[in-house]
CSV table of C-alpha atoms in Angstrom, one decimal:
chain,number,residue,atom,x,y,z
A,18,UNK,CA,48.1,249.5,-11.6
A,19,UNK,CA,50.8,249.3,-9.0
A,20,UNK,CA,52.4,247.6,-6.0
A,21,UNK,CA,50.9,247.0,-2.5
A,22,UNK,CA,53.8,247.5,-0.3
A,23,UNK,CA,53.2,247.8,3.2
A,24,UNK,CA,52.9,244.8,5.8
A,25,UNK,CA,54.5,242.0,7.9
A,26,UNK,CA,55.4,239.7,5.1
A,27,UNK,CA,57.2,242.7,3.4
A,28,UNK,CA,59.2,243.4,6.5
A,29,UNK,CA,60.2,239.9,7.1
A,30,UNK,CA,61.3,239.4,3.5
A,31,UNK,CA,63.5,242.3,3.6
A,32,UNK,CA,65.2,241.4,6.8
A,33,UNK,CA,65.7,238.0,5.2
A,34,UNK,CA,67.2,239.6,2.5
A,35,UNK,CA,69.3,241.7,4.5
A,36,UNK,CA,68.0,244.8,3.1
A,37,UNK,CA,65.5,247.5,4.0
A,38,UNK,CA,61.8,247.2,3.2
A,39,UNK,CA,62.0,250.5,1.2
A,40,UNK,CA,64.9,249.1,-1.1
A,41,UNK,CA,63.2,245.8,-1.2
A,42,UNK,CA,59.9,247.5,-2.7
A,43,UNK,CA,61.6,249.8,-5.0
A,44,UNK,CA,63.3,246.8,-6.5
A,45,UNK,CA,60.2,244.7,-6.7
A,46,UNK,CA,58.0,247.3,-8.1
A,47,UNK,CA,60.5,248.1,-10.7
A,48,UNK,CA,60.3,244.4,-11.7
A,49,UNK,CA,56.4,244.9,-12.0
A,50,UNK,CA,56.8,247.8,-14.1
A,51,UNK,CA,59.1,246.0,-16.5
A,52,UNK,CA,56.6,243.0,-16.6
A,53,UNK,CA,53.8,245.2,-17.6
A,54,UNK,CA,55.8,246.9,-20.3
A,55,UNK,CA,57.3,243.9,-21.9
A,56,UNK,CA,53.6,242.4,-21.9
A,57,UNK,CA,52.5,245.5,-23.8
A,58,UNK,CA,50.1,246.6,-20.7
A,59,UNK,CA,49.5,250.1,-20.6
A,60,UNK,CA,48.4,251.8,-17.3
A,61,UNK,CA,47.3,255.7,-16.5
A,62,UNK,CA,48.8,255.4,-13.3
A,63,UNK,CA,51.2,253.2,-11.5
A,64,UNK,CA,50.4,253.4,-7.7
A,65,UNK,CA,53.0,252.7,-4.7
A,66,UNK,CA,51.4,252.4,-1.4
A,67,UNK,CA,54.5,253.6,-0.1
A,68,UNK,CA,54.1,257.1,-1.8
A,69,UNK,CA,53.4,260.1,0.3
A,70,UNK,CA,50.3,261.0,-1.6
A,71,UNK,CA,48.9,257.6,-1.0
A,72,UNK,CA,49.8,257.5,2.6
A,73,UNK,CA,48.0,261.2,2.8
A,74,UNK,CA,44.8,259.6,1.4
A,75,UNK,CA,45.2,256.9,3.9
A,76,UNK,CA,45.2,259.0,6.9
A,77,UNK,CA,42.2,261.1,5.7
A,78,UNK,CA,40.2,257.9,5.2
A,79,UNK,CA,41.2,256.9,8.7
A,80,UNK,CA,39.9,260.1,10.0
A,81,UNK,CA,36.7,259.8,8.2
A,82,UNK,CA,36.2,256.4,9.7
A,83,UNK,CA,37.1,257.6,13.4
A,84,UNK,CA,34.8,260.7,12.9
A,85,UNK,CA,32.1,258.5,12.0
A,86,UNK,CA,32.1,256.5,14.8
A,87,UNK,CA,33.0,253.2,12.9
A,88,UNK,CA,36.2,252.5,14.9
A,89,UNK,CA,37.0,251.2,18.4
A,90,UNK,CA,39.8,249.7,20.3
A,91,UNK,CA,39.4,246.4,21.6
A,92,UNK,CA,41.5,243.3,22.0
A,93,UNK,CA,41.8,241.0,19.3
A,94,UNK,CA,43.1,237.2,19.0
A,95,UNK,CA,42.7,234.4,16.1
A,96,UNK,CA,44.7,232.8,13.8
A,97,UNK,CA,46.8,235.0,11.4
A,98,UNK,CA,48.3,234.2,8.1
A,99,UNK,CA,51.2,236.4,7.4
A,100,UNK,CA,51.6,235.7,3.7
A,101,UNK,CA,47.9,236.4,3.2
A,102,UNK,CA,48.0,239.4,5.7
A,103,UNK,CA,44.7,238.2,7.1
A,104,UNK,CA,43.1,236.6,10.2
A,105,UNK,CA,41.2,233.2,9.3
A,106,UNK,CA,38.5,231.3,10.9
A,107,UNK,CA,38.8,227.8,12.4
A,108,UNK,CA,36.5,226.8,9.1
A,109,UNK,CA,39.3,227.9,6.8
A,110,UNK,CA,41.9,226.2,8.6
A,111,UNK,CA,43.5,222.6,8.5
A,112,UNK,CA,45.7,220.3,10.5
A,113,UNK,CA,49.2,219.7,9.0
A,114,UNK,CA,52.9,218.8,10.0
A,115,UNK,CA,55.7,221.3,9.4
A,116,UNK,CA,59.0,220.5,8.0
A,117,UNK,CA,60.2,219.5,11.4
A,118,UNK,CA,57.4,217.0,11.5
A,119,UNK,CA,55.4,219.0,14.2
A,120,UNK,CA,51.6,219.8,14.0
A,121,UNK,CA,50.6,222.9,13.0
A,122,UNK,CA,47.7,224.7,11.2
A,123,UNK,CA,47.5,225.9,7.8
A,124,UNK,CA,45.2,227.8,5.4
A,125,UNK,CA,43.0,225.4,3.5
A,126,UNK,CA,42.9,227.5,0.3
A,127,UNK,CA,46.7,228.5,0.2
A,128,UNK,CA,48.6,226.0,2.5
A,129,UNK,CA,50.3,228.9,4.3
A,130,UNK,CA,50.9,228.2,7.9
A,131,UNK,CA,49.0,230.3,10.4
A,132,UNK,CA,49.8,231.6,14.1
A,133,UNK,CA,47.8,232.3,16.9
A,134,UNK,CA,48.1,236.2,17.6
A,135,UNK,CA,46.5,238.2,20.4
A,136,UNK,CA,46.7,242.1,20.3
A,137,UNK,CA,45.1,245.4,21.3
A,138,UNK,CA,44.0,246.9,18.0
A,139,UNK,CA,41.4,249.3,16.6
A,140,UNK,CA,38.5,247.6,15.5
A,141,UNK,CA,36.1,248.5,12.7
A,142,UNK,CA,32.4,247.9,13.3
A,143,UNK,CA,31.6,245.4,10.3
A,144,UNK,CA,28.9,244.1,11.9
A,145,UNK,CA,26.7,247.3,11.8
A,146,UNK,CA,26.9,247.3,8.0
A,147,UNK,CA,25.2,244.0,7.2
A,148,UNK,CA,21.8,245.7,6.2
A,149,UNK,CA,23.6,248.6,4.2
A,150,UNK,CA,25.7,246.0,2.3
A,151,UNK,CA,22.5,243.9,1.5
A,152,UNK,CA,20.6,246.6,0.4
A,153,UNK,CA,23.5,247.8,-1.9
A,154,UNK,CA,23.6,244.5,-3.6
A,155,UNK,CA,20.1,243.7,-4.0
A,156,UNK,CA,19.8,247.4,-5.6
A,157,UNK,CA,22.6,246.6,-7.8
A,158,UNK,CA,22.6,242.8,-8.8
A,159,UNK,CA,25.5,243.6,-11.4
A,160,UNK,CA,27.8,245.3,-8.9
A,161,UNK,CA,29.6,241.9,-8.7
A,162,UNK,CA,30.4,239.9,-11.8
A,163,UNK,CA,30.3,237.0,-12.6
A,164,UNK,CA,27.1,236.2,-10.9
A,165,UNK,CA,28.7,233.2,-8.9
A,166,UNK,CA,30.6,235.6,-6.9
A,167,UNK,CA,27.8,238.1,-6.4
A,168,UNK,CA,25.9,234.9,-5.0
A,169,UNK,CA,28.9,234.1,-2.8
A,170,UNK,CA,29.0,237.5,-1.1
A,171,UNK,CA,25.2,237.3,-0.5
A,172,UNK,CA,25.9,234.3,1.3
A,173,UNK,CA,28.7,235.7,3.4
A,174,UNK,CA,26.3,238.3,4.5
A,175,UNK,CA,24.0,235.8,6.0
A,176,UNK,CA,26.6,234.3,8.0
A,177,UNK,CA,28.3,235.7,11.1
A,178,UNK,CA,29.9,239.1,10.5
A,179,UNK,CA,32.4,239.6,13.2
A,180,UNK,CA,33.9,243.2,13.7
A,181,UNK,CA,37.2,243.5,11.8
A,182,UNK,CA,40.7,244.0,13.4
A,183,UNK,CA,42.3,247.3,11.2
A,184,UNK,CA,45.2,247.9,13.0
A,185,UNK,CA,48.6,245.9,14.3
A,186,UNK,CA,50.8,246.8,17.3
A,187,UNK,CA,53.6,249.1,16.0
A,188,UNK,CA,56.3,247.1,17.8
A,189,UNK,CA,55.4,244.1,15.7
A,190,UNK,CA,54.8,246.1,12.6
A,191,UNK,CA,56.9,249.1,11.7
A,192,UNK,CA,56.5,248.8,8.1
A,193,UNK,CA,53.2,250.5,7.4
A,194,UNK,CA,51.3,253.8,8.0
A,195,UNK,CA,50.9,254.8,11.6
A,196,UNK,CA,47.5,255.5,13.0
A,197,UNK,CA,47.0,259.1,13.0
A,198,UNK,CA,47.2,260.3,16.9
A,199,UNK,CA,48.3,256.8,18.1
A,200,UNK,CA,52.0,256.0,17.3
A,201,UNK,CA,51.5,252.5,19.1
A,202,UNK,CA,49.5,251.3,16.2
A,203,UNK,CA,50.0,250.5,12.5
A,204,UNK,CA,47.0,250.8,10.0
A,205,UNK,CA,46.3,247.3,8.9
A,206,UNK,CA,47.7,246.6,5.3
A,207,UNK,CA,44.5,245.8,3.7
A,208,UNK,CA,42.9,249.0,4.7
A,209,UNK,CA,46.0,250.9,3.6
A,210,UNK,CA,46.1,249.1,0.2
A,211,UNK,CA,42.6,249.4,-0.7
A,212,UNK,CA,42.5,253.2,0.0
A,213,UNK,CA,44.7,252.9,-3.3
A,214,UNK,CA,41.5,253.1,-5.4
A,215,UNK,CA,40.9,256.4,-3.9
A,216,UNK,CA,44.2,257.9,-3.7
A,217,UNK,CA,44.9,257.3,-7.5
A,218,UNK,CA,41.7,259.4,-8.4
A,219,UNK,CA,42.8,262.5,-6.0
A,220,UNK,CA,40.8,261.4,-2.7
A,221,UNK,CA,40.0,263.5,-0.8
A,222,UNK,CA,39.9,266.7,-3.0
A,223,UNK,CA,39.3,265.6,-6.4
A,224,UNK,CA,38.0,261.8,-6.4
A,225,UNK,CA,34.4,262.9,-7.2
A,226,UNK,CA,35.1,263.2,-10.9
A,227,UNK,CA,35.7,259.6,-11.0
A,228,UNK,CA,34.1,258.0,-7.8
A,229,UNK,CA,31.9,255.7,-7.6
A,230,UNK,CA,31.8,255.3,-11.4
A,231,UNK,CA,34.9,252.8,-11.2
A,232,UNK,CA,35.4,249.0,-11.9
A,233,UNK,CA,37.7,246.9,-9.8
A,234,UNK,CA,39.2,243.9,-11.3
A,235,UNK,CA,40.3,241.5,-8.8
A,236,UNK,CA,41.2,237.6,-8.3
A,237,UNK,CA,38.7,235.7,-6.4
A,238,UNK,CA,40.9,234.9,-3.8
A,239,UNK,CA,40.7,238.7,-2.5
A,240,UNK,CA,36.9,238.7,-3.2
A,241,UNK,CA,36.1,239.1,0.5
A,242,UNK,CA,38.3,242.3,1.0
A,243,UNK,CA,36.9,244.0,-2.4
A,244,UNK,CA,33.3,242.9,-1.9
A,245,UNK,CA,32.6,243.1,1.7
A,246,UNK,CA,35.4,245.1,3.5
A,247,UNK,CA,36.0,247.5,1.3
A,248,UNK,CA,32.0,248.5,0.7
A,249,UNK,CA,31.8,248.6,4.2
A,250,UNK,CA,34.6,250.9,5.0
A,251,UNK,CA,33.7,253.2,2.1
A,252,UNK,CA,30.0,253.5,3.6
A,253,UNK,CA,31.6,254.1,6.9
A,254,UNK,CA,33.6,257.0,5.5
A,255,UNK,CA,30.8,258.5,3.8
A,256,UNK,CA,31.4,257.3,0.2
A,257,UNK,CA,29.5,255.1,-2.1
A,258,UNK,CA,30.8,251.5,-3.1
A,259,UNK,CA,32.5,251.1,-6.6
A,260,UNK,CA,30.1,250.7,-9.5
A,261,UNK,CA,31.2,247.2,-10.3
A,262,UNK,CA,33.8,244.7,-8.8
A,263,UNK,CA,34.9,242.2,-11.9
A,264,UNK,CA,36.2,238.9,-10.6
A,265,UNK,CA,38.5,236.4,-12.3
A,266,UNK,CA,39.5,232.9,-11.4
A,267,UNK,CA,42.9,231.4,-11.5
A,268,UNK,CA,44.9,229.2,-13.9
A,269,UNK,CA,45.9,225.9,-12.7
A,270,UNK,CA,48.6,223.7,-14.3
A,271,UNK,CA,47.6,220.2,-15.6
A,272,UNK,CA,44.6,220.4,-13.2
A,273,UNK,CA,46.9,221.4,-10.2
A,274,UNK,CA,47.0,224.7,-8.2
A,275,UNK,CA,50.3,226.6,-9.2
A,276,UNK,CA,52.8,226.2,-6.1
A,277,UNK,CA,56.3,226.8,-5.7
A,278,UNK,CA,56.9,223.5,-3.7
A,279,UNK,CA,55.3,221.5,-6.5
A,280,UNK,CA,57.5,223.4,-9.2
A,281,UNK,CA,54.8,224.0,-11.5
A,282,UNK,CA,54.9,228.0,-11.5
A,283,UNK,CA,54.3,229.4,-14.7
A,284,UNK,CA,56.8,232.4,-15.5
A,285,UNK,CA,55.1,234.8,-17.7
A,286,UNK,CA,58.5,236.1,-18.8
A,287,UNK,CA,59.6,232.8,-20.1
A,288,UNK,CA,56.0,232.2,-22.0
A,289,UNK,CA,56.5,235.6,-23.8
A,290,UNK,CA,60.0,234.5,-25.0
A,291,UNK,CA,58.5,231.4,-26.3
A,292,UNK,CA,55.2,232.1,-27.8
A,293,UNK,CA,55.8,235.9,-28.2
A,294,UNK,CA,54.2,238.6,-26.3
A,295,UNK,CA,51.2,238.6,-28.7
A,296,UNK,CA,50.7,234.8,-28.8
A,297,UNK,CA,50.8,234.5,-24.9
A,298,UNK,CA,48.3,237.4,-24.5
A,299,UNK,CA,45.9,235.9,-27.0
A,300,UNK,CA,46.1,232.4,-25.3
A,301,UNK,CA,45.3,234.0,-22.0
A,302,UNK,CA,42.4,236.1,-22.9
A,303,UNK,CA,41.0,233.5,-25.3
A,304,UNK,CA,41.1,230.6,-23.0
A,305,UNK,CA,40.5,232.7,-19.4
A,306,UNK,CA,37.0,232.3,-18.2
A,307,UNK,CA,36.4,234.6,-15.3
A,308,UNK,CA,33.7,232.2,-13.8
A,309,UNK,CA,35.9,229.4,-13.3
A,310,UNK,CA,39.5,228.1,-13.0
A,311,UNK,CA,41.2,227.5,-16.5
A,312,UNK,CA,43.9,224.8,-17.0
A,313,UNK,CA,47.2,225.8,-18.4
A,314,UNK,CA,49.6,223.5,-20.5
A,315,UNK,CA,52.1,224.2,-23.1
A,316,UNK,CA,50.8,222.0,-25.8
A,317,UNK,CA,47.5,223.8,-25.4
A,318,UNK,CA,49.0,227.2,-26.1
A,319,UNK,CA,50.9,225.8,-29.1
A,320,UNK,CA,47.7,224.1,-30.8
A,321,UNK,CA,45.6,227.4,-30.2
A,322,UNK,CA,47.8,230.1,-31.3
A,323,UNK,CA,48.8,227.9,-34.5
A,324,UNK,CA,45.5,227.2,-35.4
A,325,UNK,CA,43.7,230.7,-34.7
A,326,UNK,CA,46.6,233.3,-35.3
A,327,UNK,CA,49.0,231.8,-37.5
A,328,UNK,CA,46.9,229.5,-39.9
A,329,UNK,CA,43.6,231.0,-40.0
A,330,UNK,CA,44.4,234.7,-39.5
A,331,UNK,CA,47.9,234.8,-40.9
A,332,UNK,CA,46.9,232.4,-43.6
A,333,UNK,CA,44.2,234.3,-44.9
A,334,UNK,CA,46.1,237.4,-45.1
A,335,UNK,CA,48.9,236.0,-47.1
A,336,UNK,CA,46.5,234.1,-49.4
A,337,UNK,CA,44.5,237.2,-50.1
A,338,UNK,CA,47.4,239.6,-50.7
A,339,UNK,CA,49.7,237.3,-52.5
A,340,UNK,CA,51.0,238.7,-55.7
A,341,UNK,CA,50.1,235.7,-57.9
A,342,UNK,CA,46.3,236.5,-57.0
A,343,UNK,CA,46.8,240.6,-56.4
A,344,UNK,CA,49.6,241.6,-58.8
A,345,UNK,CA,48.6,245.2,-58.5
A,346,UNK,CA,49.0,245.3,-54.8
A,347,UNK,CA,45.8,247.3,-54.4
A,348,UNK,CA,42.6,247.0,-52.2
A,349,UNK,CA,40.4,245.7,-55.1
A,350,UNK,CA,37.1,247.1,-56.1
A,351,UNK,CA,33.7,245.8,-55.1
A,352,UNK,CA,31.0,244.8,-57.6
A,353,UNK,CA,27.6,245.0,-56.6
A,354,UNK,CA,26.7,243.2,-60.0
A,355,UNK,CA,28.5,240.0,-58.5
A,356,UNK,CA,27.4,240.4,-54.9
A,357,UNK,CA,24.0,242.4,-55.0
A,358,UNK,CA,22.2,243.8,-51.8
A,359,UNK,CA,19.4,241.7,-51.2
A,360,UNK,CA,16.9,241.6,-48.1
A,361,UNK,CA,16.6,238.0,-47.8
A,362,UNK,CA,19.7,236.0,-49.1
A,363,UNK,CA,17.4,232.9,-49.6
A,364,UNK,CA,16.1,235.0,-52.6
A,365,UNK,CA,19.5,235.7,-54.0
A,366,UNK,CA,19.4,233.0,-56.5
A,367,UNK,CA,20.6,234.0,-60.0
A,368,UNK,CA,21.0,237.8,-59.4
A,369,UNK,CA,24.8,237.6,-58.7
A,370,UNK,CA,27.8,235.2,-58.1
A,371,UNK,CA,27.5,235.1,-54.1
A,372,UNK,CA,25.8,232.4,-52.5
A,373,UNK,CA,23.7,232.2,-49.4
A,374,UNK,CA,26.8,231.2,-47.3
A,375,UNK,CA,28.5,234.6,-48.8
A,376,UNK,CA,25.5,236.7,-47.3
A,377,UNK,CA,25.6,234.9,-43.8
A,378,UNK,CA,29.3,235.9,-43.7
A,379,UNK,CA,28.3,239.4,-44.7
A,380,UNK,CA,25.7,239.5,-41.7
A,381,UNK,CA,28.0,237.9,-39.2
A,382,UNK,CA,30.8,240.1,-39.7
A,383,UNK,CA,28.6,243.4,-40.1
A,384,UNK,CA,27.0,242.4,-36.6
A,385,UNK,CA,30.8,241.6,-35.2
A,386,UNK,CA,31.9,244.9,-33.8
A,387,UNK,CA,28.9,245.5,-31.7
A,388,UNK,CA,29.1,242.0,-30.5
A,389,UNK,CA,32.8,242.3,-29.3
A,390,UNK,CA,31.8,245.6,-27.8
A,391,UNK,CA,29.2,244.3,-25.7
A,392,UNK,CA,31.5,241.4,-24.6
A,393,UNK,CA,34.2,243.6,-23.6
A,394,UNK,CA,32.0,245.7,-21.7
A,395,UNK,CA,30.5,242.5,-20.1
A,396,UNK,CA,34.2,241.5,-19.0
A,397,UNK,CA,33.6,238.3,-21.3
A,398,UNK,CA,36.8,238.9,-23.4
A,399,UNK,CA,37.0,235.3,-24.3
A,400,UNK,CA,33.6,235.4,-25.9
A,401,UNK,CA,34.4,238.4,-27.8
A,402,UNK,CA,37.6,236.3,-29.4
A,403,UNK,CA,35.4,233.2,-29.8
A,404,UNK,CA,33.0,235.5,-32.0
A,405,UNK,CA,35.9,236.8,-34.0
A,406,UNK,CA,37.6,233.4,-34.4
A,407,UNK,CA,34.2,232.0,-35.8
A,408,UNK,CA,34.3,234.9,-38.4
A,409,UNK,CA,37.9,234.3,-39.1
A,410,UNK,CA,36.9,230.5,-40.2
A,411,UNK,CA,33.7,231.6,-42.1
A,412,UNK,CA,36.0,234.0,-44.2
A,413,UNK,CA,38.4,231.3,-44.9
A,414,UNK,CA,35.5,229.3,-46.1
A,415,UNK,CA,34.3,231.8,-48.4
A,416,UNK,CA,38.0,232.3,-49.8
A,417,UNK,CA,38.3,228.4,-50.2
A,418,UNK,CA,34.7,228.1,-51.5
A,419,UNK,CA,35.3,230.6,-54.6
A,420,UNK,CA,38.8,229.5,-55.4
A,421,UNK,CA,39.9,233.1,-56.8
A,422,UNK,CA,43.4,231.7,-57.9
A,423,UNK,CA,41.4,229.6,-60.5
A,424,UNK,CA,39.7,232.6,-62.1
A,425,UNK,CA,40.6,233.9,-65.5
A,426,UNK,CA,41.9,237.5,-65.1
A,427,UNK,CA,41.8,238.2,-68.7
A,428,UNK,CA,38.0,237.7,-68.8
A,429,UNK,CA,36.4,241.2,-67.6
A,430,UNK,CA,33.6,239.6,-65.7
A,431,UNK,CA,35.7,237.1,-63.9
A,432,UNK,CA,38.0,239.9,-62.8
A,433,UNK,CA,35.1,241.7,-61.6
A,434,UNK,CA,34.3,238.7,-59.4
A,435,UNK,CA,37.8,238.2,-58.3
A,436,UNK,CA,38.1,241.7,-57.4
A,437,UNK,CA,34.9,241.2,-55.3
A,438,UNK,CA,36.1,238.3,-53.6
A,439,UNK,CA,39.4,239.9,-52.6
A,440,UNK,CA,37.6,243.1,-51.5
A,441,UNK,CA,35.0,241.3,-49.4
A,442,UNK,CA,38.0,239.2,-47.9
A,443,UNK,CA,40.3,242.2,-47.0
A,444,UNK,CA,37.3,244.1,-45.4
A,445,UNK,CA,36.8,241.1,-43.0
A,446,UNK,CA,40.4,241.3,-42.5
A,447,UNK,CA,40.3,244.9,-41.5
A,448,UNK,CA,37.6,244.3,-39.1
A,449,UNK,CA,39.3,241.6,-37.3
A,450,UNK,CA,42.6,243.8,-37.2
A,451,UNK,CA,40.7,246.6,-35.7
A,452,UNK,CA,38.9,244.6,-32.9
A,453,UNK,CA,42.1,242.6,-32.2
A,454,UNK,CA,44.3,245.6,-31.4
A,455,UNK,CA,43.6,245.5,-27.4
A,456,UNK,CA,44.5,241.7,-27.6
A,457,UNK,CA,47.4,241.4,-29.9
A,458,UNK,CA,48.6,245.1,-30.4
A,459,UNK,CA,51.8,244.2,-32.7
A,460,UNK,CA,50.0,241.7,-34.8
A,461,UNK,CA,46.9,243.9,-35.5
A,462,UNK,CA,49.1,246.8,-36.2
A,463,UNK,CA,51.0,244.5,-38.7
A,464,UNK,CA,47.7,243.4,-40.3
A,465,UNK,CA,46.3,246.8,-40.5
A,466,UNK,CA,49.7,248.3,-42.0
A,467,UNK,CA,49.4,245.7,-44.8
A,468,UNK,CA,46.0,246.7,-45.8
A,469,UNK,CA,47.2,250.3,-45.8
A,470,UNK,CA,44.6,251.4,-43.0
A,471,UNK,CA,46.1,254.6,-41.4
A,472,UNK,CA,46.7,255.5,-37.8
A,473,UNK,CA,43.2,257.5,-37.8
A,474,UNK,CA,41.2,254.8,-39.2
A,475,UNK,CA,41.7,252.3,-36.7
A,476,UNK,CA,39.0,253.2,-34.3
A,477,UNK,CA,36.0,251.2,-33.2
A,478,UNK,CA,33.6,254.0,-33.1
A,479,UNK,CA,34.3,254.8,-36.8
A,480,UNK,CA,34.4,250.9,-37.9
A,481,UNK,CA,32.1,250.5,-40.9
A,482,UNK,CA,32.1,247.2,-42.8
A,483,UNK,CA,31.7,246.7,-46.6
A,484,UNK,CA,30.4,250.1,-47.3
A,485,UNK,CA,29.9,249.4,-50.9
A,486,UNK,CA,27.4,246.5,-50.3
A,487,UNK,CA,25.3,249.3,-48.8
A,488,UNK,CA,25.8,251.7,-51.8
A,489,UNK,CA,28.4,254.0,-50.2
A,490,UNK,CA,31.7,255.0,-51.0
A,491,UNK,CA,34.6,252.9,-49.7
A,492,UNK,CA,37.6,254.9,-48.7
A,493,UNK,CA,40.0,252.0,-49.0
A,494,UNK,CA,39.0,250.9,-52.6
A,495,UNK,CA,41.7,251.4,-55.0
A,496,UNK,CA,44.3,252.3,-52.5
A,497,UNK,CA,47.8,250.9,-52.6
A,498,UNK,CA,48.3,248.2,-50.1
A,499,UNK,CA,51.1,248.4,-47.5
A,500,UNK,CA,54.5,246.8,-48.0
A,501,UNK,CA,54.5,242.8,-47.4
A,502,UNK,CA,55.9,242.4,-43.9
A,503,UNK,CA,56.4,238.8,-44.0
A,504,UNK,CA,54.6,236.2,-42.3
A,505,UNK,CA,51.9,237.7,-40.0
A,506,UNK,CA,52.5,235.3,-37.1
A,507,UNK,CA,55.0,232.6,-37.2
A,508,UNK,CA,53.8,229.0,-36.1
A,509,UNK,CA,54.9,227.8,-32.9
A,510,UNK,CA,57.2,224.5,-33.0
A,511,UNK,CA,55.9,222.2,-30.0
A,512,UNK,CA,59.1,220.6,-29.6
A,513,UNK,CA,61.2,223.9,-29.7
A,514,UNK,CA,58.9,225.7,-27.4
A,515,UNK,CA,59.4,222.9,-24.8
A,516,UNK,CA,63.1,222.9,-25.3
A,517,UNK,CA,63.4,226.6,-25.0
A,518,UNK,CA,61.2,226.6,-22.0
A,519,UNK,CA,63.5,224.1,-20.3
A,520,UNK,CA,66.6,226.1,-21.2
A,521,UNK,CA,65.1,229.4,-19.8
A,522,UNK,CA,63.9,227.6,-16.8
């Protein structure tokens, strides 16, 4: 992760705040670090484009473009949008009036005002890379995901592909990296920023350890920069495009785009205070669909988190570990007599206490880790969580169906069945806790600790479910459970959440 720190908008924002660009970036990058830390988001590196190591990589990359004949000096003019740091064609503009009632042009996508700009800059021969880019995409149909965005880039390649301005006059933009050998020009902020993907892996000396087996995760609003300009620049510099570009859509608020002017911007720090870090992470990853914009409103968060984390998952853990039902506070033993292994559960009648739905549950949970792994690899986290939520509902149905609290513990046969019900339930919970670690780390840790699953037993690669059903030993069987840590996830109160949000806002 990191911060893209150069450009005209940073220079102007610093001037308006009465500080230097460097001081402004130091403060703002610190806020991003704090936000990531609070949200429980880990990163291997936090890149700042104002760092010397990055500037060195950018200068080398520019030299590779120049030496490969991809750059030339030419006059450029067009509508420039400072907040987006890009030139926009007429087709992406609309006529509006500014605050003083004067006519002006704005970006159709963002509503930001644009200004006519004419400069002598270095130009990149983007037009020369139409065929190489089309070949790359046709040879790699999974290079851009979801497919909607892949098709979008193919469509762009069929349209006009004008050469790209890749520098700005130094007199207008001082806050940036000077063009090597030409102090009158500053490297265009997007070229500078995109090279961070190389500088972070040691370009130009040691990047080949990683490159090009990398995945970029980007918002749909910057798709053109990442899926058109960036691969072309890489090819021009003698490098391959990234292996995959994963694209996500945006969040709207009650059907409207987030906007400061509308006053509907959702502050993640306030949301983490209202719904907890895990609650907010779970909602975003469960409801966030990469293919299309998703709608946010507070009531939806409360309903989803209460239903799936507090009631379904938390309730199941509390019921299956309650002293009244498991007074020894142990991981109970599984009985093959009560739950015999069968090849076809439809033929299991009369051979044990388990019914067809119980065998369906076992089959569903046994296949769950591979399913979740596949969806995570496909960048479809919401589908992985949907599968987990479905299995949690099935497990609650299993527990409710057999009513273990009504079994007579003094009867040895009934005790065997009670232990088996609890064993199956705890095994299901152990799988869910393991799979949910990347999504709700604190809640997953609390759940696994309650089940006495040690730090070295929480890996996806070694995750086995219901070993005794397959006639293998279960390392958890008979183990003392961890201490009761209270409610796994507290239910959110809608009115209190709304009140707290208003107060914090």
